[in-house]
Amino acid sequence: MNNKNVHILIVEDEQRIARFLQIEMEHEGFKVTTEENGGKAFELIKTENYDLILLDLMLPGMDGMTICQKVREFSQVPIIMLTARDDVEDKVNGLDIGADDYMTKPFAIQELFARVRNVLRKSQGSDNAMQGESYRVGDLVLYPHTYEVEVSGEPVQLTRREYDLLEFLMRNKRTVLTRDQILEHVWGYDYTGDTNVVDVYIRYLRAKIDDRFQRKYIYTVRGVGYAIKD
Ligand code: CA
């Protein structure tokens, strides 16, 4: 990936942080635009074609959560939320409304770069996905192009993180994936939180797929990890 072709929008009202991010991102070769007002940022996103958005939570004009929610009505552009509050609920909400990742301020710039690379890799992977391409496990079908999942033609509503986890399992169907592999691919290799998060999200997926449709797709391989198969 050539960073010169990657246009990043930084939405941040604290000028010191916005400036710091801009300098660091430009040093990495990215094309950078900054905006401090939430409402103006949303207008920019509607008209410009960004490859990634770094989105502060508390903003004048329109807050980051609202922006994220509204953007997801028309775009899957990768969004990394920047939150000053180390508030678990905010993070979960941010991911549920469609943010790809989040950073709690203050953060190490290398950690941010790692996450930027991670979400860009994922989004470029889905851009390259052929229209109409799908992954199938029995009656369970996932369409990477539209982020849709269905069982026997019935839609399954997933959060972004649940979707990412399911997609990773389905891309590697019948392969046992360890918790570490899942963490690295779905949460990012620098994820430092509780590794139980994998088990928690597997439970969410089972409730929405296996339990709801009374079929078994997601298998636990004791002491190793998880696999999806028919
Ligand atoms: Ca702010």
PDB file of C-alpha atoms and ligand atoms in Angstrom:
ATOM      1  CA  MET A   1       0.000   0.000   0.000  1.00  0.00           C
ATOM      2  CA  ASN A   2       1.309   3.420  -0.907  1.00  0.00           C
ATOM      3  CA  ASN A   3       0.514   5.897   1.871  1.00  0.00           C
ATOM      4  CA  LYS A   4       0.480   8.797  -0.607  1.00  0.00           C
ATOM      5  CA  ASN A   5      -2.766   7.493  -2.025  1.00  0.00           C
ATOM      6  CA  VAL A   6      -4.374   7.253   1.407  1.00  0.00           C
ATOM      7  CA  HIS A   7      -6.371  10.323   2.419  1.00  0.00           C
ATOM      8  CA  ILE A   8      -7.076  10.568   6.148  1.00  0.00           C
ATOM      9  CA  LEU A   9      -9.570  12.937   7.756  1.00  0.00           C
ATOM     10  CA  ILE A  10      -8.731  13.880  11.348  1.00  0.00           C
ATOM     11  CA  VAL A  11     -11.738  15.205  13.243  1.00  0.00           C
ATOM     12  CA  GLU A  12     -10.403  16.658  16.481  1.00  0.00           C
ATOM     13  CA  ASP A  13     -11.157  19.956  18.219  1.00  0.00           C
ATOM     14  CA  GLU A  14      -8.107  19.957  20.494  1.00  0.00           C
ATOM     15  CA  GLN A  15      -5.666  21.769  18.265  1.00  0.00           C
ATOM     16  CA  ARG A  16      -2.591  20.423  20.016  1.00  0.00           C
ATOM     17  CA  ILE A  17      -3.676  16.829  19.342  1.00  0.00           C
ATOM     18  CA  ALA A  18      -4.922  17.556  15.821  1.00  0.00           C
ATOM     19  CA  ARG A  19      -1.608  19.197  14.924  1.00  0.00           C
ATOM     20  CA  PHE A  20       0.404  16.359  16.452  1.00  0.00           C
ATOM     21  CA  LEU A  21      -1.612  13.749  14.545  1.00  0.00           C
ATOM     22  CA  GLN A  22      -1.347  15.682  11.306  1.00  0.00           C
ATOM     23  CA  ILE A  23       2.443  16.003  11.563  1.00  0.00           C
ATOM     24  CA  GLU A  24       2.897  12.341  12.446  1.00  0.00           C
ATOM     25  CA  MET A  25       0.525  11.127   9.723  1.00  0.00           C
ATOM     26  CA  GLU A  26       2.087  13.357   7.089  1.00  0.00           C
ATOM     27  CA  HIS A  27       5.510  12.138   8.153  1.00  0.00           C
ATOM     28  CA  GLU A  28       4.296   8.630   7.344  1.00  0.00           C
ATOM     29  CA  GLY A  29       3.369   9.929   3.907  1.00  0.00           C
ATOM     30  CA  PHE A  30      -0.412  10.065   4.294  1.00  0.00           C
ATOM     31  CA  LYS A  31      -2.478  12.825   2.776  1.00  0.00           C
ATOM     32  CA  VAL A  32      -4.183  14.536   5.735  1.00  0.00           C
ATOM     33  CA  THR A  33      -7.132  16.886   6.214  1.00  0.00           C
ATOM     34  CA  THR A  34      -8.119  18.151   9.662  1.00  0.00           C
ATOM     35  CA  GLU A  35     -11.455  19.521  10.850  1.00  0.00           C
ATOM     36  CA  GLU A  36     -12.360  20.651  14.353  1.00  0.00           C
ATOM     37  CA  ASN A  37     -16.117  21.017  13.984  1.00  0.00           C
ATOM     38  CA  GLY A  38     -18.254  17.852  13.976  1.00  0.00           C
ATOM     39  CA  GLY A  39     -20.987  19.230  11.716  1.00  0.00           C
ATOM     40  CA  LYS A  40     -18.475  20.494   9.160  1.00  0.00           C
ATOM     41  CA  ALA A  41     -16.631  17.184   9.291  1.00  0.00           C
ATOM     42  CA  PHE A  42     -19.834  15.326   8.477  1.00  0.00           C
ATOM     43  CA  GLU A  43     -20.390  17.583   5.453  1.00  0.00           C
ATOM     44  CA  LEU A  44     -16.825  16.855   4.301  1.00  0.00           C
ATOM     45  CA  ILE A  45     -17.343  13.100   4.647  1.00  0.00           C
ATOM     46  CA  LYS A  46     -20.495  13.308   2.530  1.00  0.00           C
ATOM     47  CA  THR A  47     -18.695  15.056  -0.314  1.00  0.00           C
ATOM     48  CA  GLU A  48     -15.072  13.912  -0.162  1.00  0.00           C
ATOM     49  CA  ASN A  49     -13.651  10.455  -0.615  1.00  0.00           C
ATOM     50  CA  TYR A  50     -11.573   9.606   2.475  1.00  0.00           C
ATOM     51  CA  ASP A  51      -9.843   6.291   3.055  1.00  0.00           C
ATOM     52  CA  LEU A  52      -9.890   6.569   6.831  1.00  0.00           C
ATOM     53  CA  ILE A  53     -11.379   8.822   9.500  1.00  0.00           C
ATOM     54  CA  LEU A  54      -9.889   9.490  12.931  1.00  0.00           C
ATOM     55  CA  LEU A  55     -12.864  10.695  14.916  1.00  0.00           C
ATOM     56  CA  ASP A  56     -12.815  12.383  18.305  1.00  0.00           C
ATOM     57  CA  LEU A  57     -15.832  11.720  20.517  1.00  0.00           C
ATOM     58  CA  MET A  58     -16.534  15.120  22.094  1.00  0.00           C
ATOM     59  CA  LEU A  59     -16.760  17.750  19.376  1.00  0.00           C
ATOM     60  CA  PRO A  60     -18.498  21.057  18.776  1.00  0.00           C
ATOM     61  CA  GLY A  61     -21.291  20.964  16.207  1.00  0.00           C
ATOM     62  CA  MET A  62     -21.938  17.209  16.175  1.00  0.00           C
ATOM     63  CA  ASP A  63     -20.473  14.548  18.478  1.00  0.00           C
ATOM     64  CA  GLY A  64     -18.395  11.644  17.205  1.00  0.00           C
ATOM     65  CA  MET A  65     -20.974   8.950  17.966  1.00  0.00           C
ATOM     66  CA  THR A  66     -23.626  10.750  15.920  1.00  0.00           C
ATOM     67  CA  ILE A  67     -21.221  11.333  13.051  1.00  0.00           C
ATOM     68  CA  CYS A  68     -20.245   7.664  13.032  1.00  0.00           C
ATOM     69  CA  GLN A  69     -23.870   6.537  13.071  1.00  0.00           C
ATOM     70  CA  LYS A  70     -24.871   8.879  10.258  1.00  0.00           C
ATOM     71  CA  VAL A  71     -21.848   8.004   8.119  1.00  0.00           C
ATOM     72  CA  ARG A  72     -22.662   4.309   8.384  1.00  0.00           C
ATOM     73  CA  GLU A  73     -25.990   4.995   6.673  1.00  0.00           C
ATOM     74  CA  PHE A  74     -24.130   5.542   3.396  1.00  0.00           C
ATOM     75  CA  SER A  75     -20.465   4.544   3.805  1.00  0.00           C
ATOM     76  CA  GLN A  76     -18.217   1.807   5.162  1.00  0.00           C
ATOM     77  CA  VAL A  77     -15.166   4.099   5.281  1.00  0.00           C
ATOM     78  CA  PRO A  78     -12.947   2.875   8.140  1.00  0.00           C
ATOM     79  CA  ILE A  79     -13.418   4.913  11.326  1.00  0.00           C
ATOM     80  CA  ILE A  80     -11.158   4.898  14.374  1.00  0.00           C
ATOM     81  CA  MET A  81     -12.720   6.668  17.359  1.00  0.00           C
ATOM     82  CA  LEU A  82     -10.484   8.754  19.591  1.00  0.00           C
ATOM     83  CA  THR A  83     -11.895   8.959  23.077  1.00  0.00           C
ATOM     84  CA  ALA A  84     -10.549  10.911  26.006  1.00  0.00           C
ATOM     85  CA  ARG A  85     -12.585   8.896  28.433  1.00  0.00           C
ATOM     86  CA  ASP A  86     -11.449   5.459  29.403  1.00  0.00           C
ATOM     87  CA  ASP A  87     -15.036   4.395  29.476  1.00  0.00           C
ATOM     88  CA  VAL A  88     -15.786   0.822  28.479  1.00  0.00           C
ATOM     89  CA  GLU A  89     -19.371   1.645  27.649  1.00  0.00           C
ATOM     90  CA  ASP A  90     -18.335   4.326  25.161  1.00  0.00           C
ATOM     91  CA  LYS A  91     -16.012   1.883  23.447  1.00  0.00           C
ATOM     92  CA  VAL A  92     -18.653  -0.796  23.161  1.00  0.00           C
ATOM     93  CA  ASN A  93     -21.158   1.763  21.883  1.00  0.00           C
ATOM     94  CA  GLY A  94     -18.620   3.069  19.387  1.00  0.00           C
ATOM     95  CA  LEU A  95     -18.058  -0.385  17.953  1.00  0.00           C
ATOM     96  CA  ASP A  96     -21.762  -1.218  17.965  1.00  0.00           C
ATOM     97  CA  ILE A  97     -22.586   1.842  15.885  1.00  0.00           C
ATOM     98  CA  GLY A  98     -20.000   0.872  13.335  1.00  0.00           C
ATOM     99  CA  ALA A  99     -16.592   2.247  14.314  1.00  0.00           C
ATOM    100  CA  ASP A 100     -13.803  -0.118  13.270  1.00  0.00           C
ATOM    101  CA  ASP A 101     -11.612   0.528  16.271  1.00  0.00           C
ATOM    102  CA  TYR A 102     -11.000   3.026  19.054  1.00  0.00           C
ATOM    103  CA  MET A 103      -8.067   4.610  20.831  1.00  0.00           C
ATOM    104  CA  THR A 104      -8.141   6.038  24.327  1.00  0.00           C
ATOM    105  CA  LYS A 105      -6.230   9.292  24.697  1.00  0.00           C
ATOM    106  CA  PRO A 106      -3.421   9.627  25.475  1.00  0.00           C
ATOM    107  CA  PHE A 107      -2.055   6.927  23.179  1.00  0.00           C
ATOM    108  CA  ALA A 108       1.286   5.947  21.677  1.00  0.00           C
ATOM    109  CA  ILE A 109       1.520   7.053  18.060  1.00  0.00           C
ATOM    110  CA  GLN A 110       2.931   3.649  17.094  1.00  0.00           C
ATOM    111  CA  GLU A 111      -0.167   2.009  18.459  1.00  0.00           C
ATOM    112  CA  LEU A 112      -2.309   4.328  16.375  1.00  0.00           C
ATOM    113  CA  PHE A 113      -0.253   3.558  13.249  1.00  0.00           C
ATOM    114  CA  ALA A 114      -0.686  -0.146  13.918  1.00  0.00           C
ATOM    115  CA  ARG A 115      -4.440   0.264  14.109  1.00  0.00           C
ATOM    116  CA  VAL A 116      -4.511   2.476  11.040  1.00  0.00           C
ATOM    117  CA  ARG A 117      -2.628  -0.175   9.067  1.00  0.00           C
ATOM    118  CA  ASN A 118      -4.925  -2.845  10.423  1.00  0.00           C
ATOM    119  CA  VAL A 119      -8.185  -1.154   9.401  1.00  0.00           C
ATOM    120  CA  LEU A 120      -6.765  -0.074   6.038  1.00  0.00           C
ATOM    121  CA  ARG A 121      -5.706  -3.652   5.325  1.00  0.00           C
ATOM    122  CA  LYS A 122      -9.170  -4.892   6.158  1.00  0.00           C
ATOM    123  CA  SER A 123     -10.973  -2.238   4.135  1.00  0.00           C
ATOM    124  CA  GLN A 124      -8.718  -2.722   1.113  1.00  0.00           C
ATOM    125  CA  GLY A 125      -9.374  -6.427   1.382  1.00  0.00           C
ATOM    126  CA  SER A 126     -13.105  -5.815   1.213  1.00  0.00           C
ATOM    127  CA  ASP A 127     -12.713  -3.272  -1.615  1.00  0.00           C
ATOM    128  CA  ASN A 128     -10.956  -5.935  -3.607  1.00  0.00           C
ATOM    129  CA  ALA A 129     -13.678  -8.439  -2.885  1.00  0.00           C
ATOM    130  CA  MET A 130     -15.495  -9.306  -6.054  1.00  0.00           C
ATOM    131  CA  GLN A 131     -19.028  -8.069  -6.184  1.00  0.00           C
ATOM    132  CA  GLY A 132     -21.290 -10.948  -5.295  1.00  0.00           C
ATOM    133  CA  GLU A 133     -18.509 -12.951  -3.667  1.00  0.00           C
ATOM    134  CA  SER A 134     -19.696 -14.881  -0.663  1.00  0.00           C
ATOM    135  CA  TYR A 135     -18.567 -17.365   1.961  1.00  0.00           C
ATOM    136  CA  ARG A 136     -20.777 -20.331   2.701  1.00  0.00           C
ATOM    137  CA  VAL A 137     -20.960 -22.837   5.501  1.00  0.00           C
ATOM    138  CA  GLY A 138     -24.059 -24.952   4.987  1.00  0.00           C
ATOM    139  CA  ASP A 139     -27.015 -22.544   4.976  1.00  0.00           C
ATOM    140  CA  LEU A 140     -24.971 -19.779   6.550  1.00  0.00           C
ATOM    141  CA  VAL A 141     -23.851 -17.232   3.934  1.00  0.00           C
ATOM    142  CA  LEU A 142     -21.736 -14.091   4.384  1.00  0.00           C
ATOM    143  CA  TYR A 143     -21.407 -11.404   1.696  1.00  0.00           C
ATOM    144  CA  PRO A 144     -18.203  -9.372   2.277  1.00  0.00           C
ATOM    145  CA  HIS A 145     -19.222  -6.765  -0.276  1.00  0.00           C
ATOM    146  CA  THR A 146     -22.331  -5.680   1.593  1.00  0.00           C
ATOM    147  CA  TYR A 147     -21.509  -6.944   5.109  1.00  0.00           C
ATOM    148  CA  GLU A 148     -24.669  -9.049   5.029  1.00  0.00           C
ATOM    149  CA  VAL A 149     -25.115 -12.382   6.724  1.00  0.00           C
ATOM    150  CA  GLU A 150     -28.011 -14.780   6.337  1.00  0.00           C
ATOM    151  CA  VAL A 151     -29.105 -18.249   7.330  1.00  0.00           C
ATOM    152  CA  SER A 152     -31.413 -19.980   4.838  1.00  0.00           C
ATOM    153  CA  GLY A 153     -32.121 -16.563   3.324  1.00  0.00           C
ATOM    154  CA  GLU A 154     -33.059 -14.968   6.660  1.00  0.00           C
ATOM    155  CA  PRO A 155     -30.919 -11.948   7.559  1.00  0.00           C
ATOM    156  CA  VAL A 156     -28.785 -11.961  10.707  1.00  0.00           C
ATOM    157  CA  GLN A 157     -28.037  -8.577  12.306  1.00  0.00           C
ATOM    158  CA  LEU A 158     -24.484  -8.398  13.608  1.00  0.00           C
ATOM    159  CA  THR A 159     -22.380  -5.627  15.120  1.00  0.00           C
ATOM    160  CA  ARG A 160     -19.222  -4.781  13.224  1.00  0.00           C
ATOM    161  CA  ARG A 161     -17.050  -6.762  15.619  1.00  0.00           C
ATOM    162  CA  GLU A 162     -19.326  -9.807  15.462  1.00  0.00           C
ATOM    163  CA  TYR A 163     -19.244  -9.540  11.693  1.00  0.00           C
ATOM    164  CA  ASP A 164     -15.427  -9.338  11.603  1.00  0.00           C
ATOM    165  CA  LEU A 165     -15.155 -12.379  13.836  1.00  0.00           C
ATOM    166  CA  LEU A 166     -17.612 -14.370  11.731  1.00  0.00           C
ATOM    167  CA  GLU A 167     -15.899 -13.336   8.511  1.00  0.00           C
ATOM    168  CA  PHE A 168     -12.511 -14.447   9.863  1.00  0.00           C
ATOM    169  CA  LEU A 169     -13.962 -17.807  10.902  1.00  0.00           C
ATOM    170  CA  MET A 170     -15.720 -18.277   7.549  1.00  0.00           C
ATOM    171  CA  ARG A 171     -12.692 -17.299   5.475  1.00  0.00           C
ATOM    172  CA  ASN A 172     -10.916 -20.108   7.317  1.00  0.00           C
ATOM    173  CA  LYS A 173     -13.760 -22.566   7.559  1.00  0.00           C
ATOM    174  CA  ARG A 174     -13.026 -26.026   8.945  1.00  0.00           C
ATOM    175  CA  THR A 175      -9.739 -24.624  10.325  1.00  0.00           C
ATOM    176  CA  VAL A 176      -9.233 -24.420  14.058  1.00  0.00           C
ATOM    177  CA  LEU A 177      -8.271 -20.848  14.965  1.00  0.00           C
ATOM    178  CA  THR A 178      -6.591 -20.117  18.265  1.00  0.00           C
ATOM    179  CA  ARG A 179      -7.731 -17.257  20.506  1.00  0.00           C
ATOM    180  CA  ASP A 180      -4.453 -15.468  19.735  1.00  0.00           C
ATOM    181  CA  GLN A 181      -5.011 -15.744  15.990  1.00  0.00           C
ATOM    182  CA  ILE A 182      -8.548 -14.454  16.395  1.00  0.00           C
ATOM    183  CA  LEU A 183      -7.417 -11.584  18.629  1.00  0.00           C
ATOM    184  CA  GLU A 184      -4.701 -10.615  16.200  1.00  0.00           C
ATOM    185  CA  HIS A 185      -6.975 -10.610  13.173  1.00  0.00           C
ATOM    186  CA  VAL A 186     -10.179  -9.277  14.625  1.00  0.00           C
ATOM    187  CA  TRP A 187      -9.022  -7.029  17.478  1.00  0.00           C
ATOM    188  CA  GLY A 188      -5.560  -6.161  16.134  1.00  0.00           C
ATOM    189  CA  TYR A 189      -2.204  -7.559  17.172  1.00  0.00           C
ATOM    190  CA  ASP A 190      -1.625  -4.833  19.732  1.00  0.00           C
ATOM    191  CA  TYR A 191      -4.834  -5.605  21.581  1.00  0.00           C
ATOM    192  CA  THR A 192      -3.976  -5.596  25.260  1.00  0.00           C
ATOM    193  CA  GLY A 193      -7.368  -6.155  26.860  1.00  0.00           C
ATOM    194  CA  ASP A 194      -8.857  -9.310  28.261  1.00  0.00           C
ATOM    195  CA  THR A 195      -8.441 -12.331  25.958  1.00  0.00           C
ATOM    196  CA  ASN A 196     -11.811 -13.555  27.223  1.00  0.00           C
ATOM    197  CA  VAL A 197     -13.288 -11.078  24.762  1.00  0.00           C
ATOM    198  CA  VAL A 198     -13.018 -13.801  22.092  1.00  0.00           C
ATOM    199  CA  ASP A 199     -15.145 -16.196  24.143  1.00  0.00           C
ATOM    200  CA  VAL A 200     -17.659 -13.437  24.830  1.00  0.00           C
ATOM    201  CA  TYR A 201     -18.077 -12.651  21.122  1.00  0.00           C
ATOM    202  CA  ILE A 202     -18.253 -16.343  20.218  1.00  0.00           C
ATOM    203  CA  ARG A 203     -21.182 -16.528  22.640  1.00  0.00           C
ATOM    204  CA  TYR A 204     -22.849 -13.552  20.936  1.00  0.00           C
ATOM    205  CA  LEU A 205     -22.472 -15.227  17.545  1.00  0.00           C
ATOM    206  CA  ARG A 206     -23.814 -18.526  18.829  1.00  0.00           C
ATOM    207  CA  ALA A 207     -26.877 -16.805  20.250  1.00  0.00           C
ATOM    208  CA  LYS A 208     -27.560 -15.025  16.956  1.00  0.00           C
ATOM    209  CA  ILE A 209     -26.797 -17.958  14.662  1.00  0.00           C
ATOM    210  CA  ASP A 210     -26.567 -21.437  16.208  1.00  0.00           C
ATOM    211  CA  ASP A 211     -29.201 -20.930  18.907  1.00  0.00           C
ATOM    212  CA  ARG A 212     -31.593 -18.868  16.846  1.00  0.00           C
ATOM    213  CA  PHE A 213     -31.589 -21.238  13.875  1.00  0.00           C
ATOM    214  CA  GLN A 214     -31.080 -24.372  15.964  1.00  0.00           C
ATOM    215  CA  ARG A 215     -28.101 -25.478  13.957  1.00  0.00           C
ATOM    216  CA  LYS A 216     -24.494 -25.982  14.923  1.00  0.00           C
ATOM    217  CA  TYR A 217     -21.857 -24.097  12.979  1.00  0.00           C
ATOM    218  CA  ILE A 218     -19.450 -22.810  15.623  1.00  0.00           C
ATOM    219  CA  TYR A 219     -17.370 -25.491  17.332  1.00  0.00           C
ATOM    220  CA  THR A 220     -15.149 -25.184  20.382  1.00  0.00           C
ATOM    221  CA  VAL A 221     -11.941 -27.166  20.209  1.00  0.00           C
ATOM    222  CA  ARG A 222     -11.083 -27.549  23.855  1.00  0.00           C
ATOM    223  CA  GLY A 223      -7.752 -26.028  24.813  1.00  0.00           C
ATOM    224  CA  VAL A 224      -7.134 -24.745  21.284  1.00  0.00           C
ATOM    225  CA  GLY A 225      -9.768 -22.397  19.945  1.00  0.00           C
ATOM    226  CA  TYR A 226     -12.725 -22.281  17.592  1.00  0.00           C
ATOM    227  CA  ALA A 227     -13.732 -23.487  14.147  1.00  0.00           C
ATOM    228  CA  ILE A 228     -16.724 -22.996  11.911  1.00  0.00           C
ATOM    229  CA  LYS A 229     -18.086 -25.895   9.872  1.00  0.00           C
ATOM    230  CA  ASP A 230     -21.319 -27.437   8.758  1.00  0.00           C
TER     231      ASP A 230
HETATM  232 CA    CA B   1     -12.768  16.838  21.804  1.00  0.00          CA
END
